[in-house]
Amino acid sequence: ASGVAVLLGVADVLKAKPPALGVDLLFVDGEDYGDFADSNDVLIGSRWFAAHQPSGYPPLFAVLFDMVGDKNLDIYAEGNSQANAPEVVERVWQTANELGYGGIFVPQVKHTLIDDHVTLQEAGIHTIDVVDFDYPYWHTTEDTVDKVSANALQVVGDVAVALVREAGR
């Protein structure tokens, strides 16, 4: 839900002041119908998008925002992102650092995840996952709105908007 909140905020900002280049917002959820044990039930949205890319694709890059609302936000580089789109990782972490968020965006790999970004990578889209995977309430009944930080969402939203603005220059 925090990734959706960031994208909705980014959409509002971009609507108010349109960027110099086109931006696509893709809303998918890696866990679509359940569990990664049955690969037919997961990554459905990103698999469909990857298989039905419009003519003239892919975009310059893509960023998946996932679990970015933690009050104790620490975002490490993700392993599949670093391995398959290191230039996008560098772009995002540099942007975060320039905005003063270098203490939140930690420039080292801590976790390696299979999520929607991998499907998009396989389709030739340079995609990374920006995720705080050390969120202790993930997939529990304790994952409630009181665990979400407006400040964390603002930080990630600032980075997302700056990425779009810089890419359009």
Short mmCIF file of N, CA and C in Angstrom, two decimals:
data_model
loop_
_atom_site.label_atom_id
_atom_site.label_comp_id
_atom_site.label_asym_id
_atom_site.label_seq_id
_atom_site.Cartn_x
_atom_site.Cartn_y
_atom_site.Cartn_z
N ALA A 1 0.82 -1.19 0.00
CA ALA A 1 0.00 0.00 0.00
C ALA A 1 0.86 1.26 0.00
N SER A 2 2.05 1.21 0.60
CA SER A 2 2.87 2.42 0.64
C SER A 2 3.37 2.80 -0.75
N GLY A 3 3.66 1.80 -1.59
CA GLY A 3 4.08 2.09 -2.96
C GLY A 3 2.96 2.77 -3.74
N VAL A 4 1.72 2.33 -3.52
CA VAL A 4 0.57 2.95 -4.18
C VAL A 4 0.43 4.40 -3.71
N ALA A 5 0.61 4.65 -2.42
CA ALA A 5 0.51 6.00 -1.89
C ALA A 5 1.56 6.91 -2.54
N VAL A 6 2.76 6.40 -2.70
CA VAL A 6 3.81 7.19 -3.36
C VAL A 6 3.42 7.49 -4.80
N LEU A 7 2.96 6.48 -5.54
CA LEU A 7 2.61 6.70 -6.94
C LEU A 7 1.45 7.68 -7.09
N LEU A 8 0.46 7.61 -6.20
CA LEU A 8 -0.66 8.55 -6.28
C LEU A 8 -0.18 9.97 -5.99
N GLY A 9 0.73 10.12 -5.04
CA GLY A 9 1.30 11.44 -4.76
C GLY A 9 2.12 11.95 -5.92
N VAL A 10 2.91 11.08 -6.53
CA VAL A 10 3.70 11.46 -7.69
C VAL A 10 2.78 11.88 -8.84
N ALA A 11 1.69 11.14 -9.04
CA ALA A 11 0.74 11.48 -10.10
C ALA A 11 0.18 12.88 -9.89
N ASP A 12 -0.16 13.22 -8.66
CA ASP A 12 -0.68 14.58 -8.37
C ASP A 12 0.36 15.65 -8.70
N VAL A 13 1.60 15.42 -8.31
CA VAL A 13 2.66 16.40 -8.56
C VAL A 13 2.90 16.55 -10.06
N LEU A 14 2.92 15.44 -10.78
CA LEU A 14 3.18 15.50 -12.21
C LEU A 14 2.00 16.11 -12.97
N LYS A 15 0.80 15.92 -12.45
CA LYS A 15 -0.36 16.55 -13.08
C LYS A 15 -0.30 18.07 -12.91
N ALA A 16 0.11 18.50 -11.72
CA ALA A 16 0.19 19.94 -11.45
C ALA A 16 1.26 20.62 -12.29
N LYS A 17 2.36 19.92 -12.51
CA LYS A 17 3.45 20.45 -13.32
C LYS A 17 3.98 19.31 -14.19
N PRO A 18 3.41 19.16 -15.38
CA PRO A 18 3.78 18.02 -16.24
C PRO A 18 5.28 17.98 -16.55
N PRO A 19 5.85 16.78 -16.57
CA PRO A 19 7.27 16.64 -16.87
C PRO A 19 7.54 16.78 -18.37
N ALA A 20 8.81 16.88 -18.70
CA ALA A 20 9.22 17.05 -20.09
C ALA A 20 9.13 15.75 -20.89
N LEU A 21 8.97 14.63 -20.23
CA LEU A 21 8.87 13.35 -20.92
C LEU A 21 7.68 12.58 -20.38
N GLY A 22 7.25 11.58 -21.11
CA GLY A 22 6.12 10.76 -20.69
C GLY A 22 6.48 9.88 -19.51
N VAL A 23 5.49 9.63 -18.66
CA VAL A 23 5.67 8.78 -17.49
C VAL A 23 4.51 7.79 -17.45
N ASP A 24 4.82 6.53 -17.30
CA ASP A 24 3.80 5.51 -17.12
C ASP A 24 3.82 5.06 -15.67
N LEU A 25 2.66 5.00 -15.06
CA LEU A 25 2.54 4.46 -13.70
C LEU A 25 1.84 3.11 -13.83
N LEU A 26 2.51 2.07 -13.39
CA LEU A 26 2.00 0.71 -13.49
C LEU A 26 1.70 0.22 -12.08
N PHE A 27 0.46 -0.15 -11.84
CA PHE A 27 0.05 -0.64 -10.53
C PHE A 27 -0.12 -2.15 -10.61
N VAL A 28 0.81 -2.88 -10.02
CA VAL A 28 0.77 -4.34 -9.97
C VAL A 28 1.18 -4.79 -8.58
N ASP A 29 0.92 -6.04 -8.29
CA ASP A 29 1.31 -6.59 -6.99
C ASP A 29 1.88 -7.98 -7.20
N GLY A 30 3.14 -8.15 -6.91
CA GLY A 30 3.82 -9.42 -7.11
C GLY A 30 3.12 -10.62 -6.54
N GLU A 31 2.42 -10.43 -5.44
CA GLU A 31 1.77 -11.56 -4.79
C GLU A 31 0.36 -11.79 -5.31
N ASP A 32 0.02 -11.27 -6.47
CA ASP A 32 -1.32 -11.27 -7.04
C ASP A 32 -2.34 -12.18 -6.34
N TYR A 33 -2.22 -13.49 -6.49
CA TYR A 33 -3.22 -14.40 -5.92
C TYR A 33 -2.68 -15.24 -4.79
N GLY A 34 -1.45 -15.04 -4.41
CA GLY A 34 -0.99 -15.89 -3.33
C GLY A 34 0.50 -16.02 -3.21
N ASP A 35 0.97 -17.18 -3.37
CA ASP A 35 2.25 -17.61 -2.88
C ASP A 35 3.20 -17.89 -4.05
N PHE A 36 4.45 -17.56 -3.89
CA PHE A 36 5.42 -17.75 -4.96
C PHE A 36 5.72 -19.22 -5.23
N ALA A 37 5.18 -20.13 -4.41
CA ALA A 37 5.37 -21.57 -4.66
C ALA A 37 4.71 -21.97 -5.97
N ASP A 38 3.62 -21.29 -6.35
CA ASP A 38 2.96 -21.54 -7.63
C ASP A 38 3.16 -20.31 -8.49
N SER A 39 4.14 -20.36 -9.38
CA SER A 39 4.51 -19.18 -10.16
C SER A 39 3.40 -18.72 -11.11
N ASN A 40 2.37 -19.53 -11.34
CA ASN A 40 1.25 -19.10 -12.18
C ASN A 40 0.37 -18.10 -11.48
N ASP A 41 0.43 -18.04 -10.16
CA ASP A 41 -0.44 -17.17 -9.38
C ASP A 41 0.18 -15.83 -9.01
N VAL A 42 1.42 -15.62 -9.36
CA VAL A 42 2.11 -14.40 -8.94
C VAL A 42 2.68 -13.65 -10.15
N LEU A 43 2.98 -12.40 -9.94
CA LEU A 43 3.58 -11.54 -10.97
C LEU A 43 2.71 -11.43 -12.22
N ILE A 44 1.42 -11.61 -12.07
CA ILE A 44 0.50 -11.66 -13.20
C ILE A 44 0.45 -10.31 -13.93
N GLY A 45 0.31 -9.23 -13.18
CA GLY A 45 0.22 -7.91 -13.81
C GLY A 45 1.48 -7.54 -14.57
N SER A 46 2.63 -7.74 -13.96
CA SER A 46 3.87 -7.38 -14.64
C SER A 46 4.16 -8.32 -15.81
N ARG A 47 3.78 -9.59 -15.69
CA ARG A 47 3.96 -10.52 -16.81
C ARG A 47 3.09 -10.09 -17.99
N TRP A 48 1.84 -9.69 -17.71
CA TRP A 48 0.95 -9.25 -18.78
C TRP A 48 1.52 -7.99 -19.44
N PHE A 49 1.92 -7.03 -18.63
CA PHE A 49 2.47 -5.78 -19.16
C PHE A 49 3.70 -6.06 -20.02
N ALA A 50 4.59 -6.91 -19.53
CA ALA A 50 5.81 -7.23 -20.26
C ALA A 50 5.50 -7.88 -21.60
N ALA A 51 4.47 -8.70 -21.65
CA ALA A 51 4.10 -9.40 -22.88
C ALA A 51 3.33 -8.51 -23.86
N HIS A 52 2.81 -7.39 -23.40
CA HIS A 52 1.98 -6.52 -24.23
C HIS A 52 2.53 -5.09 -24.28
N GLN A 53 3.83 -4.95 -24.33
CA GLN A 53 4.44 -3.62 -24.37
C GLN A 53 4.03 -2.90 -25.65
N PRO A 54 3.72 -1.64 -25.54
CA PRO A 54 3.38 -0.86 -26.73
C PRO A 54 4.57 -0.77 -27.69
N SER A 55 4.27 -0.51 -28.94
CA SER A 55 5.32 -0.32 -29.93
C SER A 55 6.22 0.84 -29.50
N GLY A 56 7.53 0.67 -29.65
CA GLY A 56 8.46 1.73 -29.31
C GLY A 56 8.97 1.67 -27.88
N TYR A 57 8.52 0.69 -27.12
CA TYR A 57 9.02 0.52 -25.77
C TYR A 57 10.38 -0.13 -25.86
N PRO A 58 11.20 -0.19 -24.86
CA PRO A 58 10.93 0.07 -23.46
C PRO A 58 11.24 1.50 -23.05
N PRO A 59 10.81 1.86 -21.84
CA PRO A 59 11.13 3.19 -21.31
C PRO A 59 12.61 3.30 -20.96
N LEU A 60 13.04 4.52 -20.60
CA LEU A 60 14.42 4.73 -20.19
C LEU A 60 14.79 3.84 -19.01
N PHE A 61 13.90 3.79 -18.03
CA PHE A 61 14.09 2.95 -16.85
C PHE A 61 12.77 2.86 -16.11
N ALA A 62 12.73 1.95 -15.14
CA ALA A 62 11.53 1.81 -14.32
C ALA A 62 11.96 1.54 -12.88
N VAL A 63 11.13 2.00 -11.96
CA VAL A 63 11.41 1.80 -10.54
C VAL A 63 10.15 1.26 -9.87
N LEU A 64 10.30 0.14 -9.19
CA LEU A 64 9.23 -0.45 -8.40
C LEU A 64 9.39 0.08 -6.97
N PHE A 65 8.33 0.68 -6.45
CA PHE A 65 8.34 1.15 -5.06
C PHE A 65 7.51 0.19 -4.24
N ASP A 66 8.13 -0.43 -3.24
CA ASP A 66 7.46 -1.46 -2.47
C ASP A 66 7.89 -1.36 -1.01
N MET A 67 6.93 -1.34 -0.12
CA MET A 67 7.20 -1.28 1.32
C MET A 67 8.14 -0.11 1.66
N VAL A 68 7.70 1.08 1.33
CA VAL A 68 8.54 2.26 1.52
C VAL A 68 7.95 3.24 2.54
N GLY A 69 7.03 2.78 3.37
CA GLY A 69 6.40 3.67 4.32
C GLY A 69 6.80 3.46 5.76
N ASP A 70 7.79 2.62 6.01
CA ASP A 70 8.23 2.28 7.36
C ASP A 70 8.74 3.51 8.11
N LYS A 71 8.33 3.64 9.36
CA LYS A 71 8.81 4.75 10.19
C LYS A 71 10.33 4.72 10.35
N ASN A 72 10.90 3.52 10.28
CA ASN A 72 12.36 3.35 10.38
C ASN A 72 12.90 2.99 9.00
N LEU A 73 12.70 3.88 8.05
CA LEU A 73 13.02 3.60 6.65
C LEU A 73 14.52 3.48 6.42
N ASP A 74 14.91 2.34 5.90
CA ASP A 74 16.28 2.06 5.44
C ASP A 74 16.14 1.31 4.13
N ILE A 75 16.59 1.91 3.05
CA ILE A 75 16.46 1.28 1.74
C ILE A 75 17.85 0.92 1.24
N TYR A 76 18.09 -0.38 1.17
CA TYR A 76 19.33 -0.90 0.63
C TYR A 76 19.12 -1.26 -0.83
N ALA A 77 20.18 -1.27 -1.60
CA ALA A 77 20.08 -1.75 -2.97
C ALA A 77 19.65 -3.21 -2.94
N GLU A 78 18.83 -3.60 -3.90
CA GLU A 78 18.32 -4.98 -3.98
C GLU A 78 19.18 -5.75 -4.98
N GLY A 79 19.45 -7.02 -4.71
CA GLY A 79 20.41 -7.81 -5.49
C GLY A 79 20.10 -7.95 -6.97
N ASN A 80 18.87 -8.28 -7.34
CA ASN A 80 18.53 -8.41 -8.77
C ASN A 80 18.57 -7.06 -9.47
N SER A 81 18.27 -6.02 -8.74
CA SER A 81 18.36 -4.67 -9.30
C SER A 81 19.81 -4.32 -9.61
N GLN A 82 20.68 -4.55 -8.65
CA GLN A 82 22.10 -4.24 -8.82
C GLN A 82 22.71 -5.09 -9.93
N ALA A 83 22.30 -6.34 -10.03
CA ALA A 83 22.87 -7.23 -11.04
C ALA A 83 22.39 -6.90 -12.45
N ASN A 84 21.13 -6.49 -12.60
CA ASN A 84 20.53 -6.36 -13.92
C ASN A 84 20.27 -4.92 -14.38
N ALA A 85 20.32 -3.97 -13.47
CA ALA A 85 20.11 -2.57 -13.85
C ALA A 85 20.93 -1.66 -12.93
N PRO A 86 22.25 -1.90 -12.85
CA PRO A 86 23.07 -1.12 -11.91
C PRO A 86 23.07 0.38 -12.20
N GLU A 87 22.90 0.75 -13.46
CA GLU A 87 22.87 2.17 -13.80
C GLU A 87 21.63 2.85 -13.24
N VAL A 88 20.53 2.11 -13.10
CA VAL A 88 19.32 2.68 -12.51
C VAL A 88 19.48 2.78 -10.99
N VAL A 89 20.08 1.78 -10.38
CA VAL A 89 20.38 1.84 -8.95
C VAL A 89 21.23 3.08 -8.67
N GLU A 90 22.27 3.26 -9.46
CA GLU A 90 23.16 4.41 -9.29
C GLU A 90 22.39 5.72 -9.43
N ARG A 91 21.53 5.80 -10.42
CA ARG A 91 20.75 7.02 -10.66
C ARG A 91 19.84 7.33 -9.46
N VAL A 92 19.17 6.32 -8.95
CA VAL A 92 18.25 6.52 -7.83
C VAL A 92 19.00 6.90 -6.57
N TRP A 93 20.06 6.17 -6.25
CA TRP A 93 20.82 6.45 -5.02
C TRP A 93 21.52 7.81 -5.11
N GLN A 94 22.00 8.18 -6.28
CA GLN A 94 22.62 9.49 -6.45
C GLN A 94 21.58 10.60 -6.26
N THR A 95 20.41 10.41 -6.82
CA THR A 95 19.33 11.39 -6.66
C THR A 95 18.96 11.53 -5.20
N ALA A 96 18.80 10.41 -4.50
CA ALA A 96 18.47 10.44 -3.08
C ALA A 96 19.55 11.18 -2.30
N ASN A 97 20.80 10.90 -2.61
CA ASN A 97 21.90 11.57 -1.93
C ASN A 97 21.88 13.08 -2.18
N GLU A 98 21.63 13.47 -3.42
CA GLU A 98 21.58 14.90 -3.76
C GLU A 98 20.44 15.61 -3.03
N LEU A 99 19.38 14.89 -2.73
CA LEU A 99 18.25 15.46 -1.99
C LEU A 99 18.45 15.44 -0.48
N GLY A 100 19.58 14.89 -0.04
CA GLY A 100 19.86 14.82 1.39
C GLY A 100 19.36 13.56 2.08
N TYR A 101 19.02 12.56 1.29
CA TYR A 101 18.47 11.32 1.84
C TYR A 101 19.48 10.16 1.78
N GLY A 102 20.76 10.49 1.73
CA GLY A 102 21.79 9.47 1.66
C GLY A 102 21.81 8.55 2.87
N GLY A 103 21.35 9.01 4.00
CA GLY A 103 21.30 8.16 5.19
C GLY A 103 20.18 7.14 5.14
N ILE A 104 19.21 7.35 4.28
CA ILE A 104 18.08 6.43 4.14
C ILE A 104 18.33 5.44 3.01
N PHE A 105 18.89 5.92 1.90
CA PHE A 105 19.21 5.07 0.75
C PHE A 105 20.65 4.60 0.92
N VAL A 106 20.81 3.39 1.40
CA VAL A 106 22.12 2.83 1.73
C VAL A 106 22.69 2.15 0.48
N PRO A 107 23.87 2.56 0.02
CA PRO A 107 24.41 2.07 -1.25
C PRO A 107 25.12 0.71 -1.15
N GLN A 108 24.44 -0.26 -0.61
CA GLN A 108 24.98 -1.62 -0.60
C GLN A 108 23.83 -2.61 -0.67
N VAL A 109 24.07 -3.76 -1.25
CA VAL A 109 23.05 -4.79 -1.40
C VAL A 109 22.87 -5.50 -0.06
N LYS A 110 21.61 -5.67 0.34
CA LYS A 110 21.31 -6.40 1.56
C LYS A 110 20.42 -7.62 1.29
N HIS A 111 19.43 -7.47 0.40
CA HIS A 111 18.50 -8.55 0.10
C HIS A 111 18.41 -8.73 -1.41
N THR A 112 18.08 -9.93 -1.83
CA THR A 112 17.80 -10.22 -3.24
C THR A 112 16.41 -10.82 -3.31
N LEU A 113 15.55 -10.17 -4.11
CA LEU A 113 14.14 -10.54 -4.14
C LEU A 113 13.66 -10.84 -5.55
N ILE A 114 12.68 -11.74 -5.64
CA ILE A 114 11.93 -11.94 -6.87
C ILE A 114 10.65 -11.15 -6.69
N ASP A 115 10.43 -10.18 -7.54
CA ASP A 115 9.20 -9.38 -7.52
C ASP A 115 8.96 -8.89 -8.94
N ASP A 116 8.01 -8.00 -9.11
CA ASP A 116 7.63 -7.55 -10.45
C ASP A 116 8.79 -6.99 -11.26
N HIS A 117 9.79 -6.43 -10.60
CA HIS A 117 10.92 -5.86 -11.34
C HIS A 117 11.67 -6.91 -12.15
N VAL A 118 11.72 -8.15 -11.67
CA VAL A 118 12.44 -9.21 -12.38
C VAL A 118 11.73 -9.54 -13.69
N THR A 119 10.42 -9.62 -13.66
CA THR A 119 9.66 -9.87 -14.89
C THR A 119 9.90 -8.76 -15.91
N LEU A 120 9.91 -7.53 -15.45
CA LEU A 120 10.15 -6.41 -16.37
C LEU A 120 11.59 -6.41 -16.87
N GLN A 121 12.54 -6.78 -16.02
CA GLN A 121 13.93 -6.90 -16.46
C GLN A 121 14.04 -7.93 -17.59
N GLU A 122 13.37 -9.06 -17.41
CA GLU A 122 13.41 -10.12 -18.42
C GLU A 122 12.83 -9.67 -19.75
N ALA A 123 11.96 -8.66 -19.71
CA ALA A 123 11.36 -8.12 -20.94
C ALA A 123 12.20 -6.98 -21.52
N GLY A 124 13.36 -6.71 -20.95
CA GLY A 124 14.25 -5.70 -21.49
C GLY A 124 14.07 -4.31 -20.90
N ILE A 125 13.25 -4.18 -19.87
CA ILE A 125 13.05 -2.88 -19.23
C ILE A 125 14.01 -2.78 -18.05
N HIS A 126 14.84 -1.76 -18.03
CA HIS A 126 15.83 -1.57 -16.97
C HIS A 126 15.09 -1.14 -15.70
N THR A 127 14.80 -2.12 -14.85
CA THR A 127 13.93 -1.93 -13.70
C THR A 127 14.64 -2.29 -12.42
N ILE A 128 14.37 -1.50 -11.36
CA ILE A 128 14.89 -1.85 -10.04
C ILE A 128 13.76 -1.85 -9.03
N ASP A 129 14.02 -2.48 -7.90
CA ASP A 129 13.09 -2.53 -6.78
C ASP A 129 13.63 -1.66 -5.66
N VAL A 130 12.90 -0.61 -5.31
CA VAL A 130 13.23 0.23 -4.16
C VAL A 130 12.33 -0.27 -3.04
N VAL A 131 12.93 -0.96 -2.08
CA VAL A 131 12.15 -1.67 -1.07
C VAL A 131 12.88 -1.63 0.28
N ASP A 132 12.11 -1.44 1.34
CA ASP A 132 12.63 -1.58 2.70
C ASP A 132 12.18 -2.95 3.18
N PHE A 133 12.97 -3.96 2.84
CA PHE A 133 12.57 -5.35 3.13
C PHE A 133 12.74 -5.72 4.59
N ASP A 134 13.27 -4.82 5.39
CA ASP A 134 13.41 -5.09 6.83
C ASP A 134 12.20 -4.57 7.61
N TYR A 135 11.07 -4.47 6.96
CA TYR A 135 9.83 -4.03 7.58
C TYR A 135 9.28 -5.19 8.40
N PRO A 136 9.29 -5.10 9.73
CA PRO A 136 8.96 -6.26 10.57
C PRO A 136 7.50 -6.71 10.52
N TYR A 137 6.61 -5.87 9.99
CA TYR A 137 5.19 -6.21 10.02
C TYR A 137 4.69 -6.79 8.70
N TRP A 138 5.59 -6.98 7.74
CA TRP A 138 5.25 -7.46 6.41
C TRP A 138 4.47 -8.77 6.49
N HIS A 139 3.33 -8.80 5.83
CA HIS A 139 2.46 -9.98 5.75
C HIS A 139 2.02 -10.48 7.12
N THR A 140 1.78 -9.57 8.03
CA THR A 140 1.23 -9.93 9.34
C THR A 140 0.00 -9.06 9.62
N THR A 141 -0.76 -9.44 10.61
CA THR A 141 -1.93 -8.64 11.01
C THR A 141 -1.50 -7.35 11.71
N GLU A 142 -0.22 -7.22 12.01
CA GLU A 142 0.31 -6.00 12.63
C GLU A 142 0.63 -4.91 11.60
N ASP A 143 0.49 -5.23 10.32
CA ASP A 143 0.77 -4.27 9.25
C ASP A 143 -0.43 -3.32 9.12
N THR A 144 -0.44 -2.33 9.97
CA THR A 144 -1.55 -1.38 10.05
C THR A 144 -1.06 0.03 9.79
N VAL A 145 -1.99 0.94 9.53
CA VAL A 145 -1.65 2.29 9.11
C VAL A 145 -0.80 3.04 10.14
N ASP A 146 -0.91 2.69 11.40
CA ASP A 146 -0.11 3.38 12.41
C ASP A 146 1.39 3.09 12.28
N LYS A 147 1.76 2.11 11.46
CA LYS A 147 3.17 1.77 11.24
C LYS A 147 3.76 2.57 10.07
N VAL A 148 2.90 3.29 9.36
CA VAL A 148 3.32 4.04 8.17
C VAL A 148 3.70 5.46 8.56
N SER A 149 4.75 5.95 7.95
CA SER A 149 5.25 7.29 8.22
C SER A 149 5.02 8.20 7.01
N ALA A 150 4.34 9.31 7.25
CA ALA A 150 4.16 10.30 6.18
C ALA A 150 5.51 10.82 5.72
N ASN A 151 6.46 10.95 6.63
CA ASN A 151 7.80 11.42 6.28
C ASN A 151 8.49 10.45 5.33
N ALA A 152 8.38 9.15 5.61
CA ALA A 152 8.99 8.15 4.73
C ALA A 152 8.38 8.22 3.34
N LEU A 153 7.07 8.36 3.26
CA LEU A 153 6.41 8.47 1.96
C LEU A 153 6.86 9.73 1.23
N GLN A 154 7.05 10.82 1.98
CA GLN A 154 7.52 12.08 1.38
C GLN A 154 8.93 11.92 0.81
N VAL A 155 9.80 11.27 1.56
CA VAL A 155 11.18 11.05 1.11
C VAL A 155 11.19 10.29 -0.21
N VAL A 156 10.46 9.18 -0.25
CA VAL A 156 10.45 8.36 -1.47
C VAL A 156 9.76 9.09 -2.60
N GLY A 157 8.70 9.82 -2.30
CA GLY A 157 8.03 10.62 -3.32
C GLY A 157 8.93 11.70 -3.89
N ASP A 158 9.70 12.35 -3.01
CA ASP A 158 10.65 13.37 -3.47
C ASP A 158 11.66 12.77 -4.45
N VAL A 159 12.16 11.59 -4.12
CA VAL A 159 13.13 10.93 -4.99
C VAL A 159 12.47 10.57 -6.32
N ALA A 160 11.26 10.04 -6.27
CA ALA A 160 10.56 9.64 -7.50
C ALA A 160 10.35 10.84 -8.43
N VAL A 161 9.87 11.94 -7.88
CA VAL A 161 9.63 13.13 -8.70
C VAL A 161 10.94 13.68 -9.25
N ALA A 162 11.97 13.72 -8.43
CA ALA A 162 13.28 14.22 -8.90
C ALA A 162 13.82 13.33 -10.03
N LEU A 163 13.61 12.02 -9.95
CA LEU A 163 14.05 11.12 -11.02
C LEU A 163 13.39 11.47 -12.34
N VAL A 164 12.09 11.73 -12.28
CA VAL A 164 11.35 12.08 -13.49
C VAL A 164 11.83 13.42 -14.05
N ARG A 165 11.97 14.39 -13.18
CA ARG A 165 12.39 15.73 -13.63
C ARG A 165 13.80 15.68 -14.24
N GLU A 166 14.71 14.95 -13.61
CA GLU A 166 16.09 14.85 -14.12
C GLU A 166 16.17 14.09 -15.44
N ALA A 167 15.34 13.05 -15.57
CA ALA A 167 15.37 12.24 -16.81
C ALA A 167 14.87 13.06 -18.00
N GLY A 168 14.04 14.07 -17.72
CA GLY A 168 13.51 14.90 -18.79
C GLY A 168 14.44 16.01 -19.25
N ARG A 169 15.57 16.14 -18.60
CA ARG A 169 16.51 17.21 -18.98
C ARG A 169 17.42 16.78 -20.10
#
